[in-house]
Structures are given as C-alpha cells and as structure tokens.
Coordinates of N, CA and C in Angstrom, one line a residue:
M1068 N -40.4 -43.2 -63.0 CA -39.5 -42.7 -64.0 C -38.7 -44.3 -64.6
N1069 N -38.5 -44.4 -65.8 CA -37.5 -45.4 -66.3 C -36.1 -45.3 -66.1
R1070 N -35.2 -46.1 -66.5 CA -33.7 -45.9 -66.4 C -33.5 -45.2 -67.4
K1071 N -33.8 -45.2 -68.5 CA -33.4 -44.4 -69.7 C -33.5 -43.0 -69.8
T1072 N -34.7 -42.8 -68.9 CA -35.2 -41.5 -68.9 C -34.4 -40.5 -67.5
L1073 N -33.9 -41.4 -66.7 CA -33.0 -41.1 -65.8 C -31.7 -40.9 -66.1
R1074 N -31.3 -41.6 -66.7 CA -30.0 -41.4 -67.2 C -29.8 -40.4 -68.3
T1075 N -30.5 -40.1 -68.9 CA -30.4 -38.9 -69.8 C -30.6 -37.7 -68.9
I1076 N -31.5 -37.5 -67.7 CA -31.7 -36.2 -67.4 C -30.2 -36.0 -66.7
L1077 N -29.5 -37.5 -66.0 CA -27.8 -37.3 -65.5 C -27.0 -37.1 -66.3
V1078 N -27.1 -37.2 -67.7 CA -26.0 -36.8 -68.6 C -26.3 -35.6 -68.8
F1079 N -27.7 -35.0 -69.1 CA -27.7 -33.8 -69.3 C -27.5 -33.0 -68.6
S1080 N -27.3 -33.1 -67.2 CA -27.0 -32.3 -65.8 C -25.7 -32.2 -65.7
L1081 N -25.0 -33.2 -65.9 CA -23.6 -33.4 -65.9 C -23.0 -32.4 -67.0
A1082 N -23.5 -32.6 -68.2 CA -23.2 -31.6 -69.4 C -23.2 -30.1 -69.1
V1083 N -24.4 -29.7 -68.3 CA -24.6 -28.4 -68.2 C -23.5 -27.9 -67.1
I1084 N -23.5 -29.0 -66.0 CA -22.5 -28.4 -65.1 C -21.0 -28.1 -65.5
L1085 N -20.5 -29.4 -66.6 CA -19.4 -29.3 -67.0 C -19.2 -28.1 -67.8
L1086 N -20.1 -27.7 -68.7 CA -20.1 -26.6 -69.5 C -19.9 -25.4 -68.8
A1087 N -20.7 -25.2 -67.8 CA -20.4 -24.1 -66.5 C -19.3 -24.1 -66.1
T1088 N -18.7 -24.9 -65.4 CA -17.5 -24.9 -65.0 C -16.3 -24.7 -65.9
T1089 N -16.2 -25.1 -67.1 CA -15.2 -25.0 -68.0 C -15.4 -23.4 -68.5
G1090 N -16.6 -22.8 -68.8 CA -16.5 -21.6 -68.9 C -16.2 -20.6 -67.9
C1091 N -16.2 -20.9 -66.6 CA -15.6 -20.0 -65.5 C -13.9 -20.4 -65.7
A1092 N -13.6 -21.3 -66.0 CA -12.0 -21.8 -65.8 C -11.4 -21.1 -67.1
T1093 N -12.1 -21.0 -68.1 CA -11.6 -20.2 -69.4 C -12.0 -18.7 -69.4
R1094 N -12.6 -18.5 -68.5 CA -12.8 -17.0 -68.4 C -11.5 -15.8 -68.6
K1095 N -11.3 -15.2 -69.2 CA -9.8 -14.3 -68.9 C -10.1 -13.4 -68.0
R1096 N -9.2 -13.3 -67.4 CA -8.9 -12.3 -66.2 C -8.3 -11.3 -66.5
S1097 N -8.7 -10.0 -66.3 CA -8.2 -8.9 -66.6 C -6.8 -8.5 -65.9
N1098 N -6.0 -8.0 -66.4 CA -4.8 -7.5 -65.6 C -4.8 -6.4 -64.8
P1099 N -4.8 -6.6 -63.5 CA -5.3 -5.5 -62.6 C -4.4 -4.5 -62.9
S1100 N -3.1 -4.4 -63.5 CA -2.1 -3.4 -63.7 C -2.5 -2.5 -64.7
M1101 N -3.6 -3.2 -65.8 CA -4.3 -2.5 -67.2 C -5.5 -2.0 -66.5
D1102 N -5.7 -0.6 -66.2 CA -7.1 0.1 -66.0 C -7.3 0.9 -67.1
P1103 N -8.3 0.6 -67.7 CA -8.7 1.4 -68.7 C -9.6 2.9 -68.6
S1104 N -9.3 3.2 -67.5 CA -9.9 4.3 -66.9 C -8.8 5.6 -67.1
G1105 N -7.6 4.9 -67.2 CA -6.3 5.7 -67.2 C -5.9 6.2 -65.7
L1106 N -6.3 5.7 -64.7 CA -6.0 6.0 -63.4 C -5.1 4.9 -62.7
D1107 N -4.2 4.3 -63.5 CA -3.5 3.8 -62.9 C -2.8 4.2 -61.7
G1108 N -2.4 3.5 -60.7 CA -1.8 4.0 -59.5 C -2.6 5.4 -58.7
A1109 N -4.1 5.7 -59.1 CA -4.8 6.5 -58.0 C -5.1 6.0 -57.1
M1110 N -5.4 4.6 -56.8 CA -5.6 3.8 -55.8 C -5.2 2.7 -55.7
P1111 N -4.0 2.2 -54.9 CA -3.3 1.1 -54.9 C -4.5 0.0 -54.6
Q1112 N -3.7 -1.1 -55.3 CA -4.9 -2.5 -55.0 C -4.9 -2.8 -53.7
V1113 N -3.7 -3.0 -52.8 CA -3.8 -3.3 -51.7 C -3.0 -2.2 -50.8
S1114 N -3.3 -1.3 -49.8 CA -2.7 -0.2 -49.7 C -2.7 -0.3 -47.9
S1115 N -2.0 0.4 -47.3 CA -2.1 0.6 -45.8 C -2.9 1.9 -45.3
F1116 N -3.1 2.6 -46.5 CA -3.9 3.8 -46.3 C -4.6 3.9 -47.5
A1117 N -5.6 4.6 -47.4 CA -7.3 4.9 -48.2 C -6.7 5.8 -49.2
D1118 N -6.6 5.4 -50.6 CA -6.7 6.1 -52.0 C -5.1 6.8 -51.6
D1119 N -4.8 8.1 -51.7 CA -3.7 8.7 -51.4 C -4.0 9.6 -50.3
I1120 N -4.8 9.3 -49.5 CA -4.8 10.2 -48.0 C -4.2 9.2 -47.3
R1121 N -3.0 9.9 -46.7 CA -2.5 9.4 -45.9 C -2.5 9.6 -44.4
D1122 N -3.7 9.9 -44.1 CA -4.3 10.0 -42.6 C -5.4 9.1 -42.2
I1123 N -5.7 8.3 -43.2 CA -6.6 7.4 -42.8 C -6.0 5.7 -43.3
P1124 N -5.7 5.1 -42.1 CA -5.1 3.8 -42.2 C -6.0 2.8 -42.5
I1125 N -5.8 1.8 -43.0 CA -6.5 0.2 -43.2 C -5.7 -0.5 -43.1
P1126 N -6.4 -1.5 -42.0 CA -5.6 -2.7 -41.7 C -5.1 -3.8 -42.9
A1127 N -3.9 -4.4 -42.8 CA -3.4 -5.1 -43.7 C -4.4 -6.2 -44.2
E1128 N -5.2 -6.8 -43.2 CA -6.2 -7.9 -43.5 C -7.1 -7.5 -44.7
L1129 N -7.4 -6.6 -44.9 CA -8.6 -5.9 -45.7 C -7.8 -5.5 -47.0
K1130 N -8.8 -5.6 -48.2 CA -8.2 -5.9 -49.6 C -9.3 -5.1 -50.0
W1131 N -8.6 -4.1 -50.9 CA -9.4 -3.0 -51.5 C -10.3 -3.6 -52.5
Q1132 N -11.8 -3.4 -53.0 CA -12.4 -4.0 -53.9 C -12.5 -2.6 -54.9
R1133 N -11.8 -3.1 -56.1 CA -12.0 -1.9 -57.1 C -13.0 -1.7 -57.5
N1134 N -14.0 -2.7 -58.0 CA -15.3 -2.7 -58.6 C -16.5 -2.1 -57.6
D1135 N -16.2 -2.1 -56.2 CA -17.1 -1.5 -55.6 C -16.8 -0.2 -55.0
S1136 N -15.6 0.5 -55.6 CA -15.1 1.9 -55.0 C -15.2 2.7 -56.3
M1137 N -15.1 4.0 -55.8 CA -15.3 5.3 -57.1 C -14.6 6.2 -56.1
A1138 N -13.7 7.0 -56.8 CA -13.1 8.4 -56.4 C -13.4 9.4 -57.5
I1139 N -13.5 10.5 -56.7 CA -13.6 11.8 -57.6 C -12.5 12.9 -57.2
K1140 N -11.5 13.6 -58.0 CA -10.8 14.6 -57.9 C -10.8 15.8 -58.7
T1141 N -11.4 17.0 -58.1 CA -11.2 18.3 -58.9 C -10.2 19.3 -58.1
E1142 N -10.4 20.4 -58.8 CA -9.2 21.4 -58.3 C -9.5 21.7 -56.8
S1143 N -11.2 21.7 -56.4 CA -11.4 22.0 -55.2 C -11.9 21.0 -54.2
F1144 N -11.9 19.6 -54.7 CA -12.5 18.7 -54.1 C -12.3 17.3 -54.4
R1145 N -11.7 16.5 -53.4 CA -11.5 15.0 -53.4 C -12.5 14.1 -52.7
G1146 N -12.5 13.0 -53.1 CA -13.5 12.3 -52.2 C -14.0 11.1 -53.0
G1147 N -14.8 10.1 -52.3 CA -15.2 9.1 -52.9 C -15.8 8.0 -52.1
V1148 N -16.4 6.8 -52.6 CA -16.5 5.8 -51.9 C -15.5 4.4 -52.0
L1149 N -14.9 4.2 -50.8 CA -14.0 2.9 -50.8 C -14.6 1.9 -50.2
E1150 N -14.4 0.8 -50.9 CA -14.7 -0.4 -50.2 C -13.6 -1.3 -50.0
Y1151 N -13.5 -2.1 -48.6 CA -12.5 -3.1 -48.5 C -13.0 -4.2 -48.0
T1152 N -12.8 -5.4 -48.1 CA -13.3 -6.7 -47.3 C -11.9 -7.3 -46.8
G1153 N -12.2 -8.5 -45.7 CA -11.1 -8.9 -45.6 C -11.7 -9.9 -44.1
N1154 N -10.7 -10.3 -43.5 CA -11.1 -11.5 -42.4 C -10.7 -10.8 -41.3
A1155 N -11.6 -10.2 -40.5 CA -11.4 -9.3 -39.3 C -12.7 -9.3 -38.6
G1156 N -12.7 -9.7 -37.3 CA -14.0 -9.2 -36.7 C -14.6 -7.8 -36.5
I1157 N -15.7 -7.6 -36.6 CA -16.5 -6.5 -36.6 C -16.1 -5.4 -35.8
L1158 N -16.2 -6.2 -34.3 CA -15.8 -5.2 -32.8 C -14.4 -5.1 -33.0
S1159 N -13.6 -5.8 -33.4 CA -11.8 -5.4 -33.5 C -11.6 -4.5 -34.4
L1160 N -12.3 -4.6 -35.6 CA -12.2 -3.6 -36.8 C -12.6 -2.2 -36.4
R1161 N -13.7 -2.1 -35.5 CA -14.2 -0.8 -35.0 C -13.2 -0.4 -34.0
D1162 N -12.7 -0.8 -33.2 CA -11.7 -0.7 -32.3 C -10.7 -0.2 -32.9
Y1163 N -9.8 -1.0 -33.9 CA -8.8 -0.3 -34.7 C -8.9 1.0 -35.4
M1164 N -10.0 1.1 -36.3 CA -10.5 2.6 -36.7 C -10.5 3.4 -35.9
V1165 N -11.2 3.3 -34.7 CA -11.3 4.5 -33.7 C -10.1 4.9 -33.4
A1166 N -9.4 3.9 -32.9 CA -7.9 4.2 -32.5 C -7.0 4.7 -33.8
A1167 N -7.2 4.1 -34.6 CA -6.1 4.7 -35.9 C -6.6 6.3 -36.5
M1168 N -7.7 6.4 -36.5 CA -8.3 7.6 -36.8 C -8.0 8.8 -35.8
R1169 N -8.0 8.5 -34.6 CA -7.7 9.3 -33.4 C -6.4 9.5 -33.2
D1170 N -5.6 8.5 -33.8 CA -3.9 8.8 -33.9 C -3.5 9.5 -34.8
N1171 N -4.3 9.8 -36.1 CA -4.3 10.8 -36.9 C -4.9 12.0 -36.9
Q1172 N -5.5 12.4 -35.9 CA -6.1 13.5 -35.6 C -7.6 13.7 -35.8
W1173 N -7.9 12.7 -36.4 CA -9.5 12.7 -36.7 C -10.2 12.8 -35.2
R1174 N -11.3 13.5 -35.5 CA -12.1 13.4 -34.1 C -13.5 13.1 -34.5
M1175 N -13.8 11.8 -33.8 CA -15.1 11.0 -33.9 C -16.1 11.9 -33.4
V1176 N -17.5 12.3 -34.3 CA -18.5 13.0 -34.0 C -19.7 12.3 -33.8
G1177 N -19.8 10.8 -34.0 CA -20.7 10.2 -34.1 C -20.4 8.5 -34.3
E1178 N -21.5 8.0 -33.2 CA -21.1 6.4 -33.8 C -22.8 5.9 -33.4
T1179 N -22.9 5.0 -34.5 CA -24.4 4.1 -33.8 C -24.1 2.8 -34.4
S1180 N -25.0 1.9 -33.8 CA -24.8 0.8 -34.3 C -26.3 -0.2 -34.3
S1181 N -26.2 -0.8 -35.2 CA -27.5 -2.1 -35.3 C -26.9 -3.2 -35.7
K1182 N -27.4 -3.6 -36.9 CA -26.5 -4.7 -37.4 C -25.4 -4.6 -37.9
N1183 N -25.2 -3.2 -38.5 CA -23.8 -2.5 -38.7 C -23.4 -1.5 -37.7
I1184 N -22.1 -1.3 -38.1 CA -21.7 -0.1 -37.2 C -21.6 1.1 -37.9
M1185 N -21.8 2.4 -37.8 CA -21.4 3.5 -38.8 C -20.5 4.2 -37.6
L1186 N -19.6 4.8 -38.1 CA -18.6 5.9 -37.3 C -18.5 7.2 -38.2
A1187 N -18.5 8.2 -37.7 CA -18.5 9.5 -38.4 C -17.2 10.4 -37.6
F1188 N -16.4 10.8 -38.7 CA -14.9 11.5 -38.2 C -15.0 12.8 -38.9
V1189 N -14.4 13.8 -38.1 CA -14.0 15.0 -39.2 C -12.6 15.5 -38.7
K1190 N -12.4 16.4 -39.7 CA -11.1 17.0 -39.2 C -11.2 18.5 -40.2
P1191 N -10.5 19.4 -40.0 CA -10.7 20.8 -40.5 C -10.8 20.4 -42.6
S1192 N -11.7 20.8 -42.9 CA -12.3 20.5 -44.4 C -12.2 19.2 -44.9
K1193 N -12.4 18.6 -43.6 CA -12.4 16.7 -44.3 C -13.4 16.1 -43.5
T1194 N -14.5 14.9 -44.2 CA -15.2 14.3 -43.3 C -15.0 12.8 -43.8
C1195 N -15.3 12.1 -42.7 CA -15.0 10.3 -43.0 C -15.9 9.6 -42.4
M1196 N -16.9 9.1 -43.2 CA -17.9 8.3 -42.5 C -17.8 6.6 -42.7
I1197 N -17.5 6.0 -41.9 CA -17.3 4.5 -42.1 C -18.5 3.8 -41.8
I1198 N -18.8 2.7 -42.8 CA -19.7 1.8 -42.1 C -19.1 0.3 -42.2
L1199 N -19.2 -0.3 -40.9 CA -18.5 -1.6 -40.8 C -19.7 -2.6 -40.8
S1200 N -19.8 -3.8 -41.7 CA -20.9 -4.5 -41.7 C -20.1 -6.3 -41.9
D1201 N -20.7 -7.0 -41.6 CA -20.5 -8.6 -41.6 C -20.9 -8.9 -43.3
S1202 N -20.0 -9.4 -44.1 CA -20.5 -10.1 -45.2 C -20.5 -11.6 -45.6
Y1203 N -20.7 -12.0 -46.8 CA -20.5 -13.3 -47.0 C -19.2 -13.9 -46.6
F1204 N -19.4 -15.3 -45.8 CA -18.4 -16.1 -46.1 C -17.4 -15.6 -44.6
K1205 N -17.9 -15.0 -43.8 CA -17.4 -14.8 -42.4 C -16.1 -13.3 -43.0
K1206 N -16.5 -12.6 -43.7 CA -15.7 -11.3 -44.0 C -16.5 -10.2 -43.8
T1207 N -15.7 -9.4 -43.4 CA -16.1 -8.3 -42.7 C -15.9 -7.1 -44.2
K1208 N -16.8 -6.1 -44.2 CA -17.1 -5.2 -45.3 C -16.6 -3.8 -44.4
L1209 N -15.7 -3.0 -45.0 CA -15.5 -1.6 -44.4 C -15.8 -0.5 -45.6
Q1210 N -16.6 0.1 -45.5 CA -17.2 1.2 -47.0 C -16.8 2.2 -46.1
M1211 N -16.1 3.4 -46.6 CA -15.7 4.8 -46.4 C -16.2 5.7 -47.5
Y1212 N -16.8 6.8 -46.6 CA -17.2 7.9 -47.9 C -16.5 9.2 -47.2
I1213 N -15.5 9.4 -48.0 CA -14.7 10.6 -47.9 C -15.0 11.6 -48.5
A1214 N -14.9 12.9 -47.8 CA -14.7 14.3 -48.7 C -13.8 15.2 -47.9
I1215 N -13.0 15.8 -49.1 CA -12.0 16.8 -48.6 C -12.4 18.1 -49.5
D1216 N -12.8 18.9 -48.8 CA -12.8 20.2 -49.5 C -11.7 20.9 -49.7
N1217 N -10.8 21.1 -50.7 CA -9.5 21.6 -50.8 C -9.9 23.1 -50.9
A1218 N -10.9 23.7 -51.4 CA -11.0 25.1 -51.5 C -11.1 25.7 -50.0
S1219 N -12.0 25.2 -49.2 CA -12.2 25.8 -48.0 C -12.0 27.2 -47.8
T1220 N -12.2 28.2 -48.4 CA -12.2 29.3 -48.3 C -13.4 29.9 -47.8
G1221 N -14.5 29.2 -47.7 CA -15.6 29.7 -47.4 C -16.7 30.3 -48.5
N1222 N -16.0 30.6 -49.6 CA -16.8 31.4 -50.6 C -17.2 30.6 -52.2
V1223 N -16.7 29.2 -51.8 CA -16.7 28.6 -52.9 C -17.6 27.2 -52.3
N1224 N -17.8 26.4 -53.3 CA -18.3 25.2 -52.4 C -17.4 24.0 -52.7
P1225 N -17.5 22.7 -52.7 CA -16.6 21.9 -52.9 C -16.2 21.8 -54.3
F1226 N -17.2 21.9 -55.3 CA -17.1 21.9 -56.6 C -16.6 23.0 -57.4
G1227 N -16.2 24.1 -56.5 CA -15.6 25.2 -56.8 C -16.5 26.3 -57.6
E1228 N -17.7 26.3 -57.2 CA -18.9 27.4 -57.8 C -18.5 28.5 -56.8
V1229 N -18.9 29.6 -57.0 CA -19.0 30.7 -55.9 C -20.4 30.6 -55.6
I1230 N -20.2 30.7 -53.5 CA -21.6 30.7 -53.4 C -21.9 32.1 -52.9
P1231 N -23.2 32.6 -53.6 CA -23.6 33.8 -53.3 C -23.8 34.2 -51.8
Q1232 N -23.4 35.3 -51.4 CA -23.4 35.8 -50.0 C -24.7 36.4 -49.9

C-alpha cells in the first residue's frame, strides 16, 4: 500500500471518529424531572426504598434504572419490575437484601443460585422476587419483580375481576 492511500485511510478514519464523538457530545440529554408519561415522582430517581413501597429497602450504592423499570398501579393491584445497578459485591448485596427484607417482616420462601442469585419473599398479599447478577464494568444488577394484591378479599383477582366460585 502506498503512502497516499494510507494517508487517505487515516484521514477518513479520524474524520469518522471525530464525527461520532461530536455527535455523542452534542446529543441533548433529557431532563430527568420531565417525565413524558406524567408519572413524575412515582418512582424516585435514587431512593432508599423501591418505588413507593416502604418495606423494600434498596442500598444507597445502587441507582435506579428508569429505562429498564416499569410499574403498574390499579385499584386492586400494584407491582412492577424495578432495576437498580451499582458497585456492590453480589454476595454482600445478597446478604444485605436477605437481612433487610427479614427486618421488614418479609418471609424468605426460596433461594437459588448459579451464575445469578434469585431470592423469593412473601408477605400477606405481597410477593417479591429478586434477581442479582453481575453486569458490565464490575457493576451488580438488582432486578425486583413485585406484586401487591390490594384487593385480597379472595373473590377478585389482582386486576379486580370477579373470580367464579
């Protein structure tokens, strides 16, 4: 390959890299306080509790991932999938969550582990499954699947529909 071709490839490569990094630097960031869904305040950006559920504590090292979380609230049911990431060892996070859930009167009904750790907890009319996993760049991911049956009268399902007897 001659010098002119090599120089052309180098200049072209630098231009592509420069354009790519300029595009990232000028990309407009959305204001976290402006939620187009109209659910401002429904789930705090960084919290010591999951959503507005005051009996599931979250360590301060973990940050809520809005784009990977979702919640539902109806007259008879609340729940959702919440995701947090942060710098915490997976085993110490497991120990923290088990102790914190027990302190808040959750009963641990199951645990399994392989590459990831899954914990299952129950309370009257509430369930919470927690999955702990290692993520990229030495971050730990905590995913919670929460279901709260506000109806819990026995004759309606969590969506408020009457269950045939």
